[in-house]
Coordinates of C-alpha atoms in Angstrom, one line a residue:
Chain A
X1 CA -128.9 -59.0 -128.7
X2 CA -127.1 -58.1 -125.9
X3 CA -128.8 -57.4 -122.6
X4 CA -127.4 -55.0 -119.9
X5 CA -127.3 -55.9 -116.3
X6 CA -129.4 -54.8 -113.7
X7 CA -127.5 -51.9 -111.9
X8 CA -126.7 -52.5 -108.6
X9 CA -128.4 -50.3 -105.5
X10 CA -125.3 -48.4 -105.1
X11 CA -125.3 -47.5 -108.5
X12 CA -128.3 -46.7 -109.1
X13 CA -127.8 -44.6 -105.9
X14 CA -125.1 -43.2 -107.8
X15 CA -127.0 -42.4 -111.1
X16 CA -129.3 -40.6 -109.1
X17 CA -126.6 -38.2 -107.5
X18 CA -125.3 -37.6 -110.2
X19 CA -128.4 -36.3 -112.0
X20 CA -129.6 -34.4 -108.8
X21 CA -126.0 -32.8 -108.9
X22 CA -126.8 -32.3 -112.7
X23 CA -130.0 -30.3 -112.1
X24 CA -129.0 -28.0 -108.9
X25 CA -125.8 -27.2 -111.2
X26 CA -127.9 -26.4 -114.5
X27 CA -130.9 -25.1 -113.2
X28 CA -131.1 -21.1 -112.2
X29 CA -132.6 -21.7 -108.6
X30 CA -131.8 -18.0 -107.1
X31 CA -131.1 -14.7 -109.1
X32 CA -127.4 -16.5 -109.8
X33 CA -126.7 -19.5 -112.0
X34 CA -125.0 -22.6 -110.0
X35 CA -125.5 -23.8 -106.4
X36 CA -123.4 -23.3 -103.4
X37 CA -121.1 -26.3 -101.5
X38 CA -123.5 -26.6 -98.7
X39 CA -126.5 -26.8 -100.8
X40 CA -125.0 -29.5 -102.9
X41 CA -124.0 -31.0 -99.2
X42 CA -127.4 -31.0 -98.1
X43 CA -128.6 -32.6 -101.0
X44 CA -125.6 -35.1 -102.2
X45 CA -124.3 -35.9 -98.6
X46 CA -120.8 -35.7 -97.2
X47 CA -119.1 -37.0 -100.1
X48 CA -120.8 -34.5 -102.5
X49 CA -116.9 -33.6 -104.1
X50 CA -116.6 -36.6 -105.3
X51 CA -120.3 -36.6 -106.8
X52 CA -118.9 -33.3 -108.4
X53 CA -116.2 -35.2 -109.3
X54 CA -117.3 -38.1 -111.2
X55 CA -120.1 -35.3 -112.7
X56 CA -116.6 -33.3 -114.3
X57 CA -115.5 -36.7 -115.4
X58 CA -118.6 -37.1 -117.7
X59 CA -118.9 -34.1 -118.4
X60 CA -115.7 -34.0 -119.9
X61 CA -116.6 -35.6 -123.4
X62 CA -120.0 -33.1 -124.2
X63 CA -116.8 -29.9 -123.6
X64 CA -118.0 -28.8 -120.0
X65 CA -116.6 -29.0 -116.5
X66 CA -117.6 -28.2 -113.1
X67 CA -116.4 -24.9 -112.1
X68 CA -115.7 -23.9 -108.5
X69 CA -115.1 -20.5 -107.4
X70 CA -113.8 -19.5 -104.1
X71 CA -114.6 -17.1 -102.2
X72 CA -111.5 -16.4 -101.2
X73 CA -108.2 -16.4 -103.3
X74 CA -105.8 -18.3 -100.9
X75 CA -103.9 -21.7 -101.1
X76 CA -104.7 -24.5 -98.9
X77 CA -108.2 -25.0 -99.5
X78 CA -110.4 -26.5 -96.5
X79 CA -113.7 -27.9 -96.0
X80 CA -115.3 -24.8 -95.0
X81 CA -114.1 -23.2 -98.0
X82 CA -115.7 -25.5 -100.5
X83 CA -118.9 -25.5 -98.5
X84 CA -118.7 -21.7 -99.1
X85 CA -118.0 -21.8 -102.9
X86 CA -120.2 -21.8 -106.0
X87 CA -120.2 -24.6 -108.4
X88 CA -121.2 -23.8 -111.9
X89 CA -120.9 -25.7 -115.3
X90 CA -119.1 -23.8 -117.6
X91 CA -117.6 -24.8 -121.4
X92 CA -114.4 -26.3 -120.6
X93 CA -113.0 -24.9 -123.9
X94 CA -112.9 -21.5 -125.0
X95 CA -115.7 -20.9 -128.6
X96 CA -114.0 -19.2 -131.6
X97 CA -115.0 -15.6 -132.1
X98 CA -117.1 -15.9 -134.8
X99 CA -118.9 -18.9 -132.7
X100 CA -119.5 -16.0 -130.3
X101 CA -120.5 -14.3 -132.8
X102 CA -123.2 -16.2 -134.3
X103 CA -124.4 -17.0 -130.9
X104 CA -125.8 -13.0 -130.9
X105 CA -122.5 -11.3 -129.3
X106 CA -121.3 -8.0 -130.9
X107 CA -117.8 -7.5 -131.6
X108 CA -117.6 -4.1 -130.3
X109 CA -119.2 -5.4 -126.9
X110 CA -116.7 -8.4 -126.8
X111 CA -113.8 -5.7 -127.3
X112 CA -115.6 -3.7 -124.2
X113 CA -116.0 -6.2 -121.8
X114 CA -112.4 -7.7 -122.4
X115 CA -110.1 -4.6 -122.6
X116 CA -112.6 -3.9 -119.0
X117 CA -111.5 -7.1 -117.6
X118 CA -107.8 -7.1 -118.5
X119 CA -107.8 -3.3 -117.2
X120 CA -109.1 -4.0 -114.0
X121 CA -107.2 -7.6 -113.7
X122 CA -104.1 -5.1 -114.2
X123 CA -105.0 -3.1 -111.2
X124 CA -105.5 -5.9 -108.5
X125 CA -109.5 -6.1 -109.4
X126 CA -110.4 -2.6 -108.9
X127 CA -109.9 0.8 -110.7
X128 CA -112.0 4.6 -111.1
X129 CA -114.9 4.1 -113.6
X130 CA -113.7 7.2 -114.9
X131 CA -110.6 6.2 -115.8
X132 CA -111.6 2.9 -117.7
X133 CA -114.4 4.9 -119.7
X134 CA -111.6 7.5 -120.9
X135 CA -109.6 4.5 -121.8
X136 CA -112.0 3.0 -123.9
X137 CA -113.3 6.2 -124.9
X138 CA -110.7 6.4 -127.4
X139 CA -111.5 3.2 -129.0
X140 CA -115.7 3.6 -129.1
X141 CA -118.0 6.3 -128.6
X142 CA -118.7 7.0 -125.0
X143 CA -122.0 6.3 -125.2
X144 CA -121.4 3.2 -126.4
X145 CA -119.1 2.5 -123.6
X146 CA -121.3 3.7 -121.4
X147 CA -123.8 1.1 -122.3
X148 CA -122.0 -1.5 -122.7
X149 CA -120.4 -1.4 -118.9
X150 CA -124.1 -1.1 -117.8
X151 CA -124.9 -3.9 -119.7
X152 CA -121.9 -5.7 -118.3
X153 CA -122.8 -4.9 -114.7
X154 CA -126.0 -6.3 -115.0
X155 CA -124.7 -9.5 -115.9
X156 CA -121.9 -9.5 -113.2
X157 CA -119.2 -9.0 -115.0
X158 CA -118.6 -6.5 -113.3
X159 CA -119.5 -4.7 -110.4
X160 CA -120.3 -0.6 -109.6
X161 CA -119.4 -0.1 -106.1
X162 CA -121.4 3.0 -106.5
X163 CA -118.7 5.9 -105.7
X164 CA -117.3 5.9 -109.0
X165 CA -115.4 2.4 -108.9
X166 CA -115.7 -0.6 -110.4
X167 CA -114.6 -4.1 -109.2
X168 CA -114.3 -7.7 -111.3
X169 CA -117.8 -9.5 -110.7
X170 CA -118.4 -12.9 -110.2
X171 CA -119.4 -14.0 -113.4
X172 CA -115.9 -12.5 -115.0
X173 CA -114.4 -14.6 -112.5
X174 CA -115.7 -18.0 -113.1
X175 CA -115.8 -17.5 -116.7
X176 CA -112.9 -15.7 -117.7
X177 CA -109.1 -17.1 -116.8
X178 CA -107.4 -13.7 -115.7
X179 CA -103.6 -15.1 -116.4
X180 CA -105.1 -16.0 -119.9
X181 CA -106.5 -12.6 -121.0
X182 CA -103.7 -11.0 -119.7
X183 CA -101.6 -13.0 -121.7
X184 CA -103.9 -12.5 -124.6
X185 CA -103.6 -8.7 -124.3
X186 CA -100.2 -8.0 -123.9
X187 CA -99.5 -10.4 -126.3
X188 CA -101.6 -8.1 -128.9
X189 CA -99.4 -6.6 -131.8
X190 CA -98.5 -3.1 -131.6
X191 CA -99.8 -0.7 -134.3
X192 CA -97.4 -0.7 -136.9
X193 CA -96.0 -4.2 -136.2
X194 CA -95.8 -6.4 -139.1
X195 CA -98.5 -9.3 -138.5
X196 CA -97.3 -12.4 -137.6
X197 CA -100.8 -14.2 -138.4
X198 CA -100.8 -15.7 -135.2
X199 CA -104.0 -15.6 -132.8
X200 CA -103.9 -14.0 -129.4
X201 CA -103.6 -17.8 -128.0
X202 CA -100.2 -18.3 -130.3
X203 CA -98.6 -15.1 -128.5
X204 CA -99.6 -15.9 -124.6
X205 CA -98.5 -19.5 -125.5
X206 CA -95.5 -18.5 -127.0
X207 CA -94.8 -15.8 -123.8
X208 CA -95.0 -18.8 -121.3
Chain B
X1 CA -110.5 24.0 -77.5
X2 CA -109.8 25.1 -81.3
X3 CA -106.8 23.2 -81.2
X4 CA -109.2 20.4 -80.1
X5 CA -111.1 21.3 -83.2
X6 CA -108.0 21.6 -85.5
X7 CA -106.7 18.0 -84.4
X8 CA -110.1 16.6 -85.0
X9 CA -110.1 18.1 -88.6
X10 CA -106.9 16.5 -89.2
X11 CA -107.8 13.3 -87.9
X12 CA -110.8 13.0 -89.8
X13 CA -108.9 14.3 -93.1
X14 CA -106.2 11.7 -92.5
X15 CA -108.8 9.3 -92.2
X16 CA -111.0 10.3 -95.4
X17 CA -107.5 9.9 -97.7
X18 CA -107.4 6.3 -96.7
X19 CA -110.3 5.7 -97.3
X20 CA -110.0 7.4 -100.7
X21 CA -107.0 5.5 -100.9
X22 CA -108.8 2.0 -100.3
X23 CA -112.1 2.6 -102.8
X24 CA -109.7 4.1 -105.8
X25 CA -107.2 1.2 -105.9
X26 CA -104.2 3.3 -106.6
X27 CA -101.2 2.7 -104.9
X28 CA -101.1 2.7 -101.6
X29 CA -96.8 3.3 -100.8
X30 CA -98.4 7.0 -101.8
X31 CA -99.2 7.6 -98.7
X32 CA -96.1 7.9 -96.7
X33 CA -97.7 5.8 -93.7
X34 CA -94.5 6.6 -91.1
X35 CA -95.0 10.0 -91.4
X36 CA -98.5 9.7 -90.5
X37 CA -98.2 7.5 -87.5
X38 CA -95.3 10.2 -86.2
X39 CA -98.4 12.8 -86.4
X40 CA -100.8 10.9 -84.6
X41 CA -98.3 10.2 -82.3
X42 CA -98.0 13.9 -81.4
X43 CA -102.2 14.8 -81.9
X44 CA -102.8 11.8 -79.0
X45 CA -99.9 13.2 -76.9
X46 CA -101.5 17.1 -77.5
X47 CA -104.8 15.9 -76.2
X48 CA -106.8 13.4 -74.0
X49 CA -109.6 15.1 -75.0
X50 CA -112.0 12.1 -75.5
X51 CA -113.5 12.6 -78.8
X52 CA -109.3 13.2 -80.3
X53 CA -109.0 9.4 -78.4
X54 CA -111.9 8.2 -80.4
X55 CA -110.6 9.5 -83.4
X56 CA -107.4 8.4 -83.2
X57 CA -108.3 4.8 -82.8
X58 CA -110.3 4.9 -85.9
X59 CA -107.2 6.7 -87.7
X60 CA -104.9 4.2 -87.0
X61 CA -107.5 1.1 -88.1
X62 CA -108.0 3.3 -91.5
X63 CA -103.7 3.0 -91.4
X64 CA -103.9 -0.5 -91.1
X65 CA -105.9 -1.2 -93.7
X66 CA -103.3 0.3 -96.0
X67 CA -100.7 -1.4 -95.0
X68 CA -102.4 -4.4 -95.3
X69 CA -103.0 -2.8 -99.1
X70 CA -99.7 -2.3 -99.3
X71 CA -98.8 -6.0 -98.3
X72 CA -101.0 -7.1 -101.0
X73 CA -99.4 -4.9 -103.4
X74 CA -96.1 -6.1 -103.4
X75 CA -97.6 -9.8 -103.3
X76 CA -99.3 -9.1 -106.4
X77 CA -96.1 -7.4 -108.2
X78 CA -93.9 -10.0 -107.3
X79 CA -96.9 -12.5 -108.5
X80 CA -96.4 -13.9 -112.0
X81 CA -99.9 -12.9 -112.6
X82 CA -98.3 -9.3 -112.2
X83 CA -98.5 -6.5 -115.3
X84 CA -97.9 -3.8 -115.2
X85 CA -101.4 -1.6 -115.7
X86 CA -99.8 1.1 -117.9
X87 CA -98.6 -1.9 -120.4
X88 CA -102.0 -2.9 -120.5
X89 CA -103.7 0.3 -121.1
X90 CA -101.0 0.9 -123.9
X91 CA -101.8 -2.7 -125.3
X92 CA -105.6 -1.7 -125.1
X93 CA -105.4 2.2 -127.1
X94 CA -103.2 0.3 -129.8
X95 CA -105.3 -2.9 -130.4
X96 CA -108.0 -3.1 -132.8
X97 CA -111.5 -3.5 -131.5
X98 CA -111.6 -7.2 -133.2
X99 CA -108.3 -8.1 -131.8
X100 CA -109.4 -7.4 -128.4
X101 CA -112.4 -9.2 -128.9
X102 CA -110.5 -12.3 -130.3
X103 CA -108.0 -12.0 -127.0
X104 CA -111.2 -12.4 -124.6
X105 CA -112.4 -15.5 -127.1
X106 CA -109.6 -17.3 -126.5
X107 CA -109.8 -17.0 -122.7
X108 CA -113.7 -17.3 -122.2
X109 CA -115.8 -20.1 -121.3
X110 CA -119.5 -19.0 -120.3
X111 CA -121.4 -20.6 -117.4
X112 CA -124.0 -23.2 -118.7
X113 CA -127.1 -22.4 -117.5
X114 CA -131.1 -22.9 -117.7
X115 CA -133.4 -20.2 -116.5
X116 CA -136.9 -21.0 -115.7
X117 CA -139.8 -19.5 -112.8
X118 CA -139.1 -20.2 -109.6
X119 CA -141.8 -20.1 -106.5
X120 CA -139.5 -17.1 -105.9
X121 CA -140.2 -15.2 -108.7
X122 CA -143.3 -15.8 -108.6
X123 CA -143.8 -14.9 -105.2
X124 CA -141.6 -11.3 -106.3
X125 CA -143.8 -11.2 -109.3
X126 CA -146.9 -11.3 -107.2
X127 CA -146.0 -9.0 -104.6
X128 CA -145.3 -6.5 -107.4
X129 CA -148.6 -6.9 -108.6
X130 CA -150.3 -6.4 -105.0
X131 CA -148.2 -3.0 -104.6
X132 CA -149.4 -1.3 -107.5
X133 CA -151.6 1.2 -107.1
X134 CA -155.4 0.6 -107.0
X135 CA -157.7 2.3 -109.9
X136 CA -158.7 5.4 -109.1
X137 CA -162.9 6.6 -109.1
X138 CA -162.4 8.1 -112.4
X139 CA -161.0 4.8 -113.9
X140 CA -163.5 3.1 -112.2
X141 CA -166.6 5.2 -113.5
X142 CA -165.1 4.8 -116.9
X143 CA -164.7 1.3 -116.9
X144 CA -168.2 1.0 -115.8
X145 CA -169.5 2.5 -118.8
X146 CA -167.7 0.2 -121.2
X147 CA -168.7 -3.1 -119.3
X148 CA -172.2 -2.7 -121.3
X149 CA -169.7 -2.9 -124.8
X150 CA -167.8 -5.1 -123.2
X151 CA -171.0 -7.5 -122.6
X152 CA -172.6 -6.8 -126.3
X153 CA -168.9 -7.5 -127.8
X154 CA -169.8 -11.2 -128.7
X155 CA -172.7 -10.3 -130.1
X156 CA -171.1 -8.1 -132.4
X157 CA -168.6 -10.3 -133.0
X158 CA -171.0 -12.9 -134.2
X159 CA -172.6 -10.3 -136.6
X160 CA -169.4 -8.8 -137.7
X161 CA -167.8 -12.7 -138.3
X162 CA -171.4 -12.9 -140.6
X163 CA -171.0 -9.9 -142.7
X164 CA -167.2 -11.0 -143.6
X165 CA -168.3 -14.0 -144.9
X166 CA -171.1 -12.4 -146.5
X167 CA -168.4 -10.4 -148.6
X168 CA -166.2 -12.9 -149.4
X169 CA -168.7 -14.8 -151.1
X170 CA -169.3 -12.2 -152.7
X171 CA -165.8 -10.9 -153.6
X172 CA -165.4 -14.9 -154.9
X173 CA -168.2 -14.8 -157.4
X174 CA -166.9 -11.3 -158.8
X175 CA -163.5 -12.9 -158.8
X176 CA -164.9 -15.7 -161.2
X177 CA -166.8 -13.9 -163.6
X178 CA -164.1 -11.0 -163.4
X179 CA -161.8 -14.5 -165.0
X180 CA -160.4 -13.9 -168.6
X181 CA -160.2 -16.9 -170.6
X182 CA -156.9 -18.0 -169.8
X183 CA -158.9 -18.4 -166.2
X184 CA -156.9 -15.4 -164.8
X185 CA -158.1 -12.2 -163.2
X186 CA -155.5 -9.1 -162.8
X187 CA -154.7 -8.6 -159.3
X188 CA -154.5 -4.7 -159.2
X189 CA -157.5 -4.2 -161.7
X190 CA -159.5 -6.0 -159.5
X191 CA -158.9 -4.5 -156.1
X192 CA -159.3 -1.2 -157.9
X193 CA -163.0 -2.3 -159.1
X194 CA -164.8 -0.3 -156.6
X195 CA -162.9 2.8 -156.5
X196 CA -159.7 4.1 -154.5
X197 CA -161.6 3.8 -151.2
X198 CA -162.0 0.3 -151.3
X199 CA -158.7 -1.0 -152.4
X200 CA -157.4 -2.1 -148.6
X201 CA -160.7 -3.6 -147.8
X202 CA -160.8 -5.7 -151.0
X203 CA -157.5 -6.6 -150.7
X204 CA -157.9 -7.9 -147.3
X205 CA -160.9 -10.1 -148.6
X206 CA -159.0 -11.3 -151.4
X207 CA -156.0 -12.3 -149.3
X208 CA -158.4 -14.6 -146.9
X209 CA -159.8 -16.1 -150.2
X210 CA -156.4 -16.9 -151.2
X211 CA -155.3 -18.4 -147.4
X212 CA -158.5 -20.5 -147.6
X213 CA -157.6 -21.6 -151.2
X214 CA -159.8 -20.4 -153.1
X215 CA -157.8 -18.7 -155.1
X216 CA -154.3 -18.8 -156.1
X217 CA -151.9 -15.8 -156.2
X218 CA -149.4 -15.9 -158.7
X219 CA -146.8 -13.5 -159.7
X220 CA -144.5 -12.6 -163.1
X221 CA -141.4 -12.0 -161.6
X222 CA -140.5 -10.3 -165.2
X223 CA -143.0 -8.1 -165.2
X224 CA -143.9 -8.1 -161.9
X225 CA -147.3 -7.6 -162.8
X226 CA -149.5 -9.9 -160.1
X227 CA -152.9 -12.4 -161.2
X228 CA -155.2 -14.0 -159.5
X229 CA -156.4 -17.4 -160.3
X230 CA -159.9 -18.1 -159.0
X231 CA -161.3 -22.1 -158.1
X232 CA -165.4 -22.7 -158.3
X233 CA -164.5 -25.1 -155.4
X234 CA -162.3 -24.5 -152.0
X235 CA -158.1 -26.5 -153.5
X236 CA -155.9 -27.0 -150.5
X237 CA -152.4 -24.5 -150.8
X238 CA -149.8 -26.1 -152.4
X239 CA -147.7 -23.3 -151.0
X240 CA -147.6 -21.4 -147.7
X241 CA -145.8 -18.8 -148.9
X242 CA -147.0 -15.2 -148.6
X243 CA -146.9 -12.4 -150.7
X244 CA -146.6 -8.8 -149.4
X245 CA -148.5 -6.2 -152.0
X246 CA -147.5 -2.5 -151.0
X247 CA -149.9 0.3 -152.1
X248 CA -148.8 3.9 -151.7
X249 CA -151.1 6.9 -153.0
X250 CA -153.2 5.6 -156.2
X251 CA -150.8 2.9 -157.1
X252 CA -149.2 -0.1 -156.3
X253 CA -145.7 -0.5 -155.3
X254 CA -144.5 -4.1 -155.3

């Protein structure tokens, strides 16, 4: 039988970060998932990166990872600007579609949300809702369209400025990689191309 | 003073395009930008008429801001991340729905997160609550005529609980000497005893005899013809399945 040792104060100081970190990230505290930098400050002291850190490193095993997202799209980050970002946990590898799926998504809705995304992406983050409903108006019904960018603004992926244009949200940003799905998209076989039985992935990876 | 009025209008014109300019996201080298700072050059050296002044300065902010779009414009083409949004809209109208779907798959990775109450919500929740409108006398006067059912419902509860046991005992007895010798009594002939009218009733009684086990429900999935089998004493289920029995006019359906 082998007996552990006693941790130490520090790490058991440790520990206890890490699980407070844990919590603030995981648990819904406002009307948005994941915690801002100074919360986690207040709670995890100065050093709270490194806390976030160490979290990502053990993280990394269950297929998740601390995400942060900026508020602002610049190089050079500072202190201010890490206070001022959100940290979320996100999966830190993309799920197979029919993972997606099972797990209750529709395929027309997936199809929706990322021609939306790779649309607006194309035209710096913002583009007439008009425009991206007659776009995907010959691919679905517009009703169904309709719906489904309600649906979609709802959750934050994206936003209605409320005079007929629609920006990226928040939740597109931290969960979708816009160099990716770009990639992804223009990647996509033409109509009338042979196949190449390659995924979306194959193509952007191939493109690089 | 109407060339006051004329300036104004094209001030505040020049200034509306920006801003149509800014909310639509199209490109912003449309607007040729030197040729409007040469005509607010010439309104502002037209008039010093206050209100022009005031104008003016808001005009050339609303100018700013597209050359600051136009800055970030060029940044973004000569990004990497740049595509072009025509490709993209071509790439979208050719793809198949599932191909787009499996593009955004491969580039997705949700947010991880738990919901639960929060004193906030709560606190929304209960606000909401405090803000709805109180009854009105109507309401009231009618509610104040139930409360005297609402007082005697136990009661009749009680007496109701009483007569359904009364009938099931008594349903079980006809359901053992209804028994043919193989011990088995047919399910439709049996809720039909009574007559038409009684057919839902019985068969609700007879379902509560066969949840409490004292019975047994068993069907011929050949003929699809449904018996009952009948215990003198109370036999725990073997099975929790259920059996849904469908009746539609006279007959029974499955």
């Amino acid at each position: 039988m082998v007996l552990s040792a006693e941790p130490s104060p520090e790490q058991q100081t440790a520990r206890k970060k890490l699980a407070t970190a844990m919590a603030m990230l995981l648990f819904t505290s406002h009307r948005l998932p994941g915690v801002r930098g100074y919360e986690l400050r207040r709670r995890l002291g100065k050093n709270y990166l490194k806390v976030v850190e160490s979290l990502n490193h053990r993280l990394e095993p269950l297929g998740l990872r601390v995400k942060i997202l900026f508020e602002t799209s610049d190089h050079g980050k500072n202190e201010e600007d890490y206070d001022r970002a959100r940290y979320f946990i996100t999966l830190s590898e993309p799920m197979s579609l029919s993972d997606i799926v099972a797990a209750g998504w529709r395929i027309d809705d997936l199809a929706v949300l990322s021609a939306s995304l790779a649309f607006l992406f194309s035209r710096g983050g913002k583009a007439p809702k008009s425009e991206l409903v007659e776009l995907l108006g010959s691919k679905l019904p517009k009703w169904k369209v309709e719906a489904a960018l309600e649906r979609y603004t709802r959750r934050g992926y994206l936003n209605d400025l409320g005079d007929g244009v629609l920006t990226v949200g928040w939740r597109a940003l931290a969960e979708v990689d816009q160099k990716e799905l770009i990639k992804a998209v223009t990647g996509l076989p033409q109509r009338g191309e042979p196949a190449t039985g390659k995924s979306p992935e194959d193509a952007s990876s191939q493109s690089q | 003073m109407s060339s006051v009025r004329i300036a104004k209008e094209e001030l505040e014109r020049i200034i509306a395009l920006c801003q149509a300019l800014e909310k639509t996201g199209s490109d912003p080298f449309n607007l040729d930008v030197k040729t409007l700072l040469n005509r607010l050059r010439s309104i502002v050296e037209k008039s010093k008429n206050l209100d022009i002044i005031v104008l003016d300065a808001e005009t050339l902010y609303r100018i700013a801001l597209v050359i600051a779009l136009q800055h970030k414009w060029l940044k973004d083409r000569a990004s990497s991340l740049f595509v072009d949004s025509q490709l993209v809209s071509l790439k979208i109208v050719a793809a198949d729905v599932r191909e787009l779907a499996s593009a955004f798959a491969s580039c997705w990775r949700p947010i991880v997160s738990l919901e639960q109450l929060t004193r906030g919500m709560v606190s929304e929740g209960y606000e909401y609550f405090l803000s709805l409108p109180t009854r009105t006398a109507a309401r009231a006067q009618a509610l104040g005529e139930g409360v005297g059912e609402v007082v005697s419902a136990p009661t009749n509860l009680f007496e109701e609980r009483q007569v359904v046991e009364e009938d099931l005992k008594k349903l079980h007895r006809e359901m053992l000497a209804a028994r043919n010798d193989e011990g088995y009594v047919n399910y439709l002939a049996f809720l039909k005893a009574e007559g038409e009218d009684k057919v839902v009733a019985r068969a609700y009684l007879t379902a509560f005899l066969v949840t409490e086990g004292y019975a047994e429900l068993v069907k011929n999935p050949l003929t699809g013809e449904i018996w009952l089998q009948p215990f003198e004493q109370k036999q725990e289920r073997r099975s929790v399945a259920s059996l849904v029995t469908v009746f539609r006019g006279d007959g029974f359906v499955g």
